[in-house]
């Protein structure tokens, strides 16, 4: 089995430390993130992934990462580590995206299908949106923890939009409807999903 690269390990270490510093002890977000990072302790390179690929909206990555690097020092470290692995990522549009939305957003897996590593029930990825873009409300079975690297707004169900700010944490329980939107600057966020193993 191939060893995990130093750049990827640095990203995992920085992201885990930044999330741990921000979630309340014994909270759902703390429990979920601890499980996710403990389960990716061993390297599982994804030998079947496609070649790296960028989309037009990836032109906003450098600006978004640059803004994140002006935030708290641990968030700056996450952004710098993400920038090191970004050229290796396979970027894709959300399934069913309209042409207009497809031109303004991109997602990439870091752990998961077409990610740098694979796992049975953990996914870690990144979302990037151009300014003035709304990511449609959606829901999924796995619970989710976001580490927010930019300004932007987030909401759950029919609740009001709110801004977690750079370094904010967003926890989405299983099946909750949620969405996000950028404003005058691009939105960049790390997301971590964990589904319970099949019985």
PDB file of C-alpha atoms in Angstrom:
ATOM      1  CA  UNK A   1       0.000   0.000   0.000  1.00  0.00           C
ATOM      2  CA  UNK A   2       1.383   3.420  -0.982  1.00  0.00           C
ATOM      3  CA  UNK A   3       2.235   5.827   1.802  1.00  0.00           C
ATOM      4  CA  UNK A   4       0.173   8.971   2.304  1.00  0.00           C
ATOM      5  CA  UNK A   5       1.915  12.041   0.926  1.00  0.00           C
ATOM      6  CA  UNK A   6       3.277  14.648   3.316  1.00  0.00           C
ATOM      7  CA  UNK A   7       1.043  17.316   1.756  1.00  0.00           C
ATOM      8  CA  UNK A   8      -2.113  15.272   2.280  1.00  0.00           C
ATOM      9  CA  UNK A   9      -1.164  14.373   5.851  1.00  0.00           C
ATOM     10  CA  UNK A  10      -0.494  18.050   6.552  1.00  0.00           C
ATOM     11  CA  UNK A  11      -3.955  18.930   5.260  1.00  0.00           C
ATOM     12  CA  UNK A  12      -5.632  16.303   7.468  1.00  0.00           C
ATOM     13  CA  UNK A  13      -3.632  17.420  10.506  1.00  0.00           C
ATOM     14  CA  UNK A  14      -4.407  21.112   9.981  1.00  0.00           C
ATOM     15  CA  UNK A  15      -8.107  20.519   9.317  1.00  0.00           C
ATOM     16  CA  UNK A  16      -8.505  18.243  12.342  1.00  0.00           C
ATOM     17  CA  UNK A  17      -6.801  20.733  14.662  1.00  0.00           C
ATOM     18  CA  UNK A  18      -8.852  23.663  13.354  1.00  0.00           C
ATOM     19  CA  UNK A  19     -12.146  21.798  13.734  1.00  0.00           C
ATOM     20  CA  UNK A  20     -11.272  20.464  17.193  1.00  0.00           C
ATOM     21  CA  UNK A  21     -10.440  23.985  18.373  1.00  0.00           C
ATOM     22  CA  UNK A  22     -13.891  25.231  17.362  1.00  0.00           C
ATOM     23  CA  UNK A  23     -16.436  22.537  18.211  1.00  0.00           C
ATOM     24  CA  UNK A  24     -17.984  22.401  21.663  1.00  0.00           C
ATOM     25  CA  UNK A  25     -16.836  19.385  23.728  1.00  0.00           C
ATOM     26  CA  UNK A  26     -19.338  16.532  23.715  1.00  0.00           C
ATOM     27  CA  UNK A  27     -21.339  18.161  20.890  1.00  0.00           C
ATOM     28  CA  UNK A  28     -22.601  16.281  17.849  1.00  0.00           C
ATOM     29  CA  UNK A  29     -20.064  18.134  15.702  1.00  0.00           C
ATOM     30  CA  UNK A  30     -17.242  17.111  18.052  1.00  0.00           C
ATOM     31  CA  UNK A  31     -18.324  13.465  18.081  1.00  0.00           C
ATOM     32  CA  UNK A  32     -18.745  13.304  14.304  1.00  0.00           C
ATOM     33  CA  UNK A  33     -15.426  14.994  13.503  1.00  0.00           C
ATOM     34  CA  UNK A  34     -13.498  12.818  15.979  1.00  0.00           C
ATOM     35  CA  UNK A  35     -14.924   9.680  14.376  1.00  0.00           C
ATOM     36  CA  UNK A  36     -14.166  10.898  10.864  1.00  0.00           C
ATOM     37  CA  UNK A  37     -10.532  11.749  11.524  1.00  0.00           C
ATOM     38  CA  UNK A  38      -9.906   8.620  13.592  1.00  0.00           C
ATOM     39  CA  UNK A  39     -11.246   6.459  10.762  1.00  0.00           C
ATOM     40  CA  UNK A  40      -8.896   7.935   8.160  1.00  0.00           C
ATOM     41  CA  UNK A  41      -5.846   7.243  10.291  1.00  0.00           C
ATOM     42  CA  UNK A  42      -4.528   4.676   7.815  1.00  0.00           C
ATOM     43  CA  UNK A  43      -3.682   5.627   4.244  1.00  0.00           C
ATOM     44  CA  UNK A  44      -5.987   4.131   1.599  1.00  0.00           C
ATOM     45  CA  UNK A  45      -4.862   5.608  -1.747  1.00  0.00           C
ATOM     46  CA  UNK A  46      -7.540   5.635  -4.416  1.00  0.00           C
ATOM     47  CA  UNK A  47      -5.961   3.772  -7.314  1.00  0.00           C
ATOM     48  CA  UNK A  48      -9.143   4.005  -9.405  1.00  0.00           C
ATOM     49  CA  UNK A  49      -9.595   7.774  -9.403  1.00  0.00           C
ATOM     50  CA  UNK A  50      -9.721   9.762 -12.618  1.00  0.00           C
ATOM     51  CA  UNK A  51      -7.010  12.180 -13.679  1.00  0.00           C
ATOM     52  CA  UNK A  52      -7.071  15.548 -11.934  1.00  0.00           C
ATOM     53  CA  UNK A  53      -9.407  18.033 -13.564  1.00  0.00           C
ATOM     54  CA  UNK A  54     -10.385  21.676 -13.050  1.00  0.00           C
ATOM     55  CA  UNK A  55     -13.600  23.521 -13.923  1.00  0.00           C
ATOM     56  CA  UNK A  56     -14.062  27.178 -14.948  1.00  0.00           C
ATOM     57  CA  UNK A  57     -15.126  28.186 -11.421  1.00  0.00           C
ATOM     58  CA  UNK A  58     -11.771  26.940 -10.090  1.00  0.00           C
ATOM     59  CA  UNK A  59     -10.410  30.268 -11.318  1.00  0.00           C
ATOM     60  CA  UNK A  60     -11.731  31.596  -7.987  1.00  0.00           C
ATOM     61  CA  UNK A  61      -9.723  29.148  -5.872  1.00  0.00           C
ATOM     62  CA  UNK A  62      -6.604  31.271  -5.416  1.00  0.00           C
ATOM     63  CA  UNK A  63      -8.625  34.318  -4.371  1.00  0.00           C
ATOM     64  CA  UNK A  64     -10.704  32.304  -1.902  1.00  0.00           C
ATOM     65  CA  UNK A  65      -7.683  30.550  -0.422  1.00  0.00           C
ATOM     66  CA  UNK A  66      -5.869  33.875  -0.196  1.00  0.00           C
ATOM     67  CA  UNK A  67      -8.713  35.388   1.809  1.00  0.00           C
ATOM     68  CA  UNK A  68      -8.721  32.353   4.121  1.00  0.00           C
ATOM     69  CA  UNK A  69      -4.997  32.777   4.698  1.00  0.00           C
ATOM     70  CA  UNK A  70      -5.742  36.239   6.114  1.00  0.00           C
ATOM     71  CA  UNK A  71      -7.919  34.651   8.817  1.00  0.00           C
ATOM     72  CA  UNK A  72      -6.863  33.024  12.102  1.00  0.00           C
ATOM     73  CA  UNK A  73      -3.477  31.310  11.935  1.00  0.00           C
ATOM     74  CA  UNK A  74      -4.880  27.775  12.074  1.00  0.00           C
ATOM     75  CA  UNK A  75      -7.356  28.537   9.283  1.00  0.00           C
ATOM     76  CA  UNK A  76      -4.534  30.063   7.250  1.00  0.00           C
ATOM     77  CA  UNK A  77      -2.654  26.794   7.741  1.00  0.00           C
ATOM     78  CA  UNK A  78      -5.652  24.779   6.479  1.00  0.00           C
ATOM     79  CA  UNK A  79      -5.940  27.012   3.414  1.00  0.00           C
ATOM     80  CA  UNK A  80      -2.228  26.738   2.673  1.00  0.00           C
ATOM     81  CA  UNK A  81      -2.334  22.943   3.038  1.00  0.00           C
ATOM     82  CA  UNK A  82      -5.404  22.758   0.794  1.00  0.00           C
ATOM     83  CA  UNK A  83      -3.647  24.865  -1.843  1.00  0.00           C
ATOM     84  CA  UNK A  84      -0.795  22.338  -1.872  1.00  0.00           C
ATOM     85  CA  UNK A  85      -3.080  19.419  -2.758  1.00  0.00           C
ATOM     86  CA  UNK A  86      -5.558  21.327  -4.950  1.00  0.00           C
ATOM     87  CA  UNK A  87      -3.695  20.599  -8.234  1.00  0.00           C
ATOM     88  CA  UNK A  88      -4.231  16.871  -7.596  1.00  0.00           C
ATOM     89  CA  UNK A  89      -8.009  17.091  -7.103  1.00  0.00           C
ATOM     90  CA  UNK A  90     -10.758  16.025  -9.501  1.00  0.00           C
ATOM     91  CA  UNK A  91     -13.272  18.884  -9.506  1.00  0.00           C
ATOM     92  CA  UNK A  92     -16.894  18.219 -10.484  1.00  0.00           C
ATOM     93  CA  UNK A  93     -20.306  19.883 -10.585  1.00  0.00           C
ATOM     94  CA  UNK A  94     -23.175  18.910  -8.352  1.00  0.00           C
ATOM     95  CA  UNK A  95     -25.288  16.285 -10.105  1.00  0.00           C
ATOM     96  CA  UNK A  96     -28.243  17.824 -11.924  1.00  0.00           C
ATOM     97  CA  UNK A  97     -26.794  21.343 -11.900  1.00  0.00           C
ATOM     98  CA  UNK A  98     -28.262  23.870 -14.284  1.00  0.00           C
ATOM     99  CA  UNK A  99     -25.776  25.283 -16.817  1.00  0.00           C
ATOM    100  CA  UNK A 100     -25.788  28.614 -14.966  1.00  0.00           C
ATOM    101  CA  UNK A 101     -25.010  27.014 -11.600  1.00  0.00           C
ATOM    102  CA  UNK A 102     -22.477  24.608 -13.119  1.00  0.00           C
ATOM    103  CA  UNK A 103     -20.479  27.589 -14.355  1.00  0.00           C
ATOM    104  CA  UNK A 104     -20.275  29.090 -10.856  1.00  0.00           C
ATOM    105  CA  UNK A 105     -19.431  26.222  -8.516  1.00  0.00           C
ATOM    106  CA  UNK A 106     -17.196  23.184  -8.120  1.00  0.00           C
ATOM    107  CA  UNK A 107     -16.758  20.391  -5.610  1.00  0.00           C
ATOM    108  CA  UNK A 108     -13.846  18.005  -5.142  1.00  0.00           C
ATOM    109  CA  UNK A 109     -13.362  14.870  -3.072  1.00  0.00           C
ATOM    110  CA  UNK A 110     -10.265  14.524  -0.922  1.00  0.00           C
ATOM    111  CA  UNK A 111     -11.458  11.258   0.642  1.00  0.00           C
ATOM    112  CA  UNK A 112     -14.116   9.396  -1.337  1.00  0.00           C
ATOM    113  CA  UNK A 113     -14.952   8.539  -4.951  1.00  0.00           C
ATOM    114  CA  UNK A 114     -12.334  10.176  -7.196  1.00  0.00           C
ATOM    115  CA  UNK A 115     -10.614  11.491  -4.054  1.00  0.00           C
ATOM    116  CA  UNK A 116      -6.947  11.155  -3.218  1.00  0.00           C
ATOM    117  CA  UNK A 117      -7.933   8.412  -0.801  1.00  0.00           C
ATOM    118  CA  UNK A 118     -10.974   6.196  -0.456  1.00  0.00           C
ATOM    119  CA  UNK A 119     -12.996   4.985   2.513  1.00  0.00           C
ATOM    120  CA  UNK A 120     -16.043   2.813   3.055  1.00  0.00           C
ATOM    121  CA  UNK A 121     -18.216   5.406   4.816  1.00  0.00           C
ATOM    122  CA  UNK A 122     -16.251   8.657   5.216  1.00  0.00           C
ATOM    123  CA  UNK A 123     -16.009  11.469   2.683  1.00  0.00           C
ATOM    124  CA  UNK A 124     -13.993  14.680   3.002  1.00  0.00           C
ATOM    125  CA  UNK A 125     -14.206  17.287   0.299  1.00  0.00           C
ATOM    126  CA  UNK A 126     -14.179  20.947  -0.615  1.00  0.00           C
ATOM    127  CA  UNK A 127     -16.767  23.266  -2.141  1.00  0.00           C
ATOM    128  CA  UNK A 128     -15.956  26.420  -4.072  1.00  0.00           C
ATOM    129  CA  UNK A 129     -18.435  28.992  -5.394  1.00  0.00           C
ATOM    130  CA  UNK A 130     -18.015  32.147  -7.419  1.00  0.00           C
ATOM    131  CA  UNK A 131     -19.288  35.404  -5.889  1.00  0.00           C
ATOM    132  CA  UNK A 132     -23.060  35.947  -5.810  1.00  0.00           C
ATOM    133  CA  UNK A 133     -23.938  32.257  -6.062  1.00  0.00           C
ATOM    134  CA  UNK A 134     -26.533  30.216  -4.168  1.00  0.00           C
ATOM    135  CA  UNK A 135     -25.916  26.505  -3.561  1.00  0.00           C
ATOM    136  CA  UNK A 136     -29.388  24.946  -3.757  1.00  0.00           C
ATOM    137  CA  UNK A 137     -31.046  23.522  -0.670  1.00  0.00           C
ATOM    138  CA  UNK A 138     -30.314  19.805  -0.442  1.00  0.00           C
ATOM    139  CA  UNK A 139     -30.188  16.971   2.072  1.00  0.00           C
ATOM    140  CA  UNK A 140     -28.433  13.641   2.584  1.00  0.00           C
ATOM    141  CA  UNK A 141     -28.428  10.790   5.071  1.00  0.00           C
ATOM    142  CA  UNK A 142     -24.876  11.237   6.444  1.00  0.00           C
ATOM    143  CA  UNK A 143     -24.332  13.894   9.086  1.00  0.00           C
ATOM    144  CA  UNK A 144     -21.907  16.605   8.034  1.00  0.00           C
ATOM    145  CA  UNK A 145     -19.380  19.003   9.532  1.00  0.00           C
ATOM    146  CA  UNK A 146     -18.241  22.047   7.550  1.00  0.00           C
ATOM    147  CA  UNK A 147     -15.115  24.066   8.273  1.00  0.00           C
ATOM    148  CA  UNK A 148     -15.818  27.460   6.691  1.00  0.00           C
ATOM    149  CA  UNK A 149     -12.803  29.123   5.054  1.00  0.00           C
ATOM    150  CA  UNK A 150     -14.533  32.229   3.699  1.00  0.00           C
ATOM    151  CA  UNK A 151     -17.291  34.715   4.249  1.00  0.00           C
ATOM    152  CA  UNK A 152     -20.733  33.608   3.116  1.00  0.00           C
ATOM    153  CA  UNK A 153     -24.175  32.668   4.408  1.00  0.00           C
ATOM    154  CA  UNK A 154     -25.608  29.316   5.529  1.00  0.00           C
ATOM    155  CA  UNK A 155     -29.034  28.062   6.554  1.00  0.00           C
ATOM    156  CA  UNK A 156     -30.921  24.957   7.632  1.00  0.00           C
ATOM    157  CA  UNK A 157     -34.528  24.097   6.759  1.00  0.00           C
ATOM    158  CA  UNK A 158     -36.500  27.330   6.370  1.00  0.00           C
ATOM    159  CA  UNK A 159     -34.375  29.169   8.937  1.00  0.00           C
ATOM    160  CA  UNK A 160     -32.759  32.544   8.439  1.00  0.00           C
ATOM    161  CA  UNK A 161     -29.448  32.881   6.657  1.00  0.00           C
ATOM    162  CA  UNK A 162     -26.482  33.396   8.995  1.00  0.00           C
ATOM    163  CA  UNK A 163     -22.755  33.950   8.522  1.00  0.00           C
ATOM    164  CA  UNK A 164     -20.420  31.585  10.407  1.00  0.00           C
ATOM    165  CA  UNK A 165     -17.452  33.792   9.319  1.00  0.00           C
ATOM    166  CA  UNK A 166     -13.969  32.575   8.431  1.00  0.00           C
ATOM    167  CA  UNK A 167     -13.173  29.643  10.688  1.00  0.00           C
ATOM    168  CA  UNK A 168     -16.805  28.951  11.517  1.00  0.00           C
ATOM    169  CA  UNK A 169     -18.239  25.460  12.005  1.00  0.00           C
ATOM    170  CA  UNK A 170     -21.538  24.297  10.512  1.00  0.00           C
ATOM    171  CA  UNK A 171     -22.999  20.977  11.684  1.00  0.00           C
ATOM    172  CA  UNK A 172     -25.761  19.384   9.613  1.00  0.00           C
ATOM    173  CA  UNK A 173     -27.612  16.508  11.302  1.00  0.00           C
ATOM    174  CA  UNK A 174     -28.693  13.572   9.112  1.00  0.00           C
ATOM    175  CA  UNK A 175     -31.327  14.456   6.494  1.00  0.00           C
ATOM    176  CA  UNK A 176     -31.613  18.143   7.396  1.00  0.00           C
ATOM    177  CA  UNK A 177     -32.258  20.480   4.459  1.00  0.00           C
ATOM    178  CA  UNK A 178     -29.407  22.965   4.117  1.00  0.00           C
ATOM    179  CA  UNK A 179     -27.866  25.431   1.690  1.00  0.00           C
ATOM    180  CA  UNK A 180     -25.245  28.164   1.402  1.00  0.00           C
ATOM    181  CA  UNK A 181     -24.557  31.271  -0.629  1.00  0.00           C
ATOM    182  CA  UNK A 182     -21.611  33.503  -1.452  1.00  0.00           C
ATOM    183  CA  UNK A 183     -21.798  37.257  -1.542  1.00  0.00           C
ATOM    184  CA  UNK A 184     -19.200  39.595  -3.001  1.00  0.00           C
ATOM    185  CA  UNK A 185     -16.292  37.174  -2.589  1.00  0.00           C
ATOM    186  CA  UNK A 186     -15.930  33.491  -3.472  1.00  0.00           C
ATOM    187  CA  UNK A 187     -17.013  30.881  -0.926  1.00  0.00           C
ATOM    188  CA  UNK A 188     -14.656  28.090   0.106  1.00  0.00           C
ATOM    189  CA  UNK A 189     -15.416  25.372   2.652  1.00  0.00           C
ATOM    190  CA  UNK A 190     -14.225  21.944   3.729  1.00  0.00           C
ATOM    191  CA  UNK A 191     -16.917  19.328   4.395  1.00  0.00           C
ATOM    192  CA  UNK A 192     -16.735  16.019   6.213  1.00  0.00           C
ATOM    193  CA  UNK A 193     -19.432  13.352   5.915  1.00  0.00           C
ATOM    194  CA  UNK A 194     -19.833  10.144   7.837  1.00  0.00           C
ATOM    195  CA  UNK A 195     -22.455   7.482   7.278  1.00  0.00           C
ATOM    196  CA  UNK A 196     -22.926   4.629   9.721  1.00  0.00           C
ATOM    197  CA  UNK A 197     -21.512   1.354   8.385  1.00  0.00           C
ATOM    198  CA  UNK A 198     -24.093  -1.079   6.996  1.00  0.00           C
ATOM    199  CA  UNK A 199     -25.165  -3.670   9.564  1.00  0.00           C
TER     200      UNK A 199
END
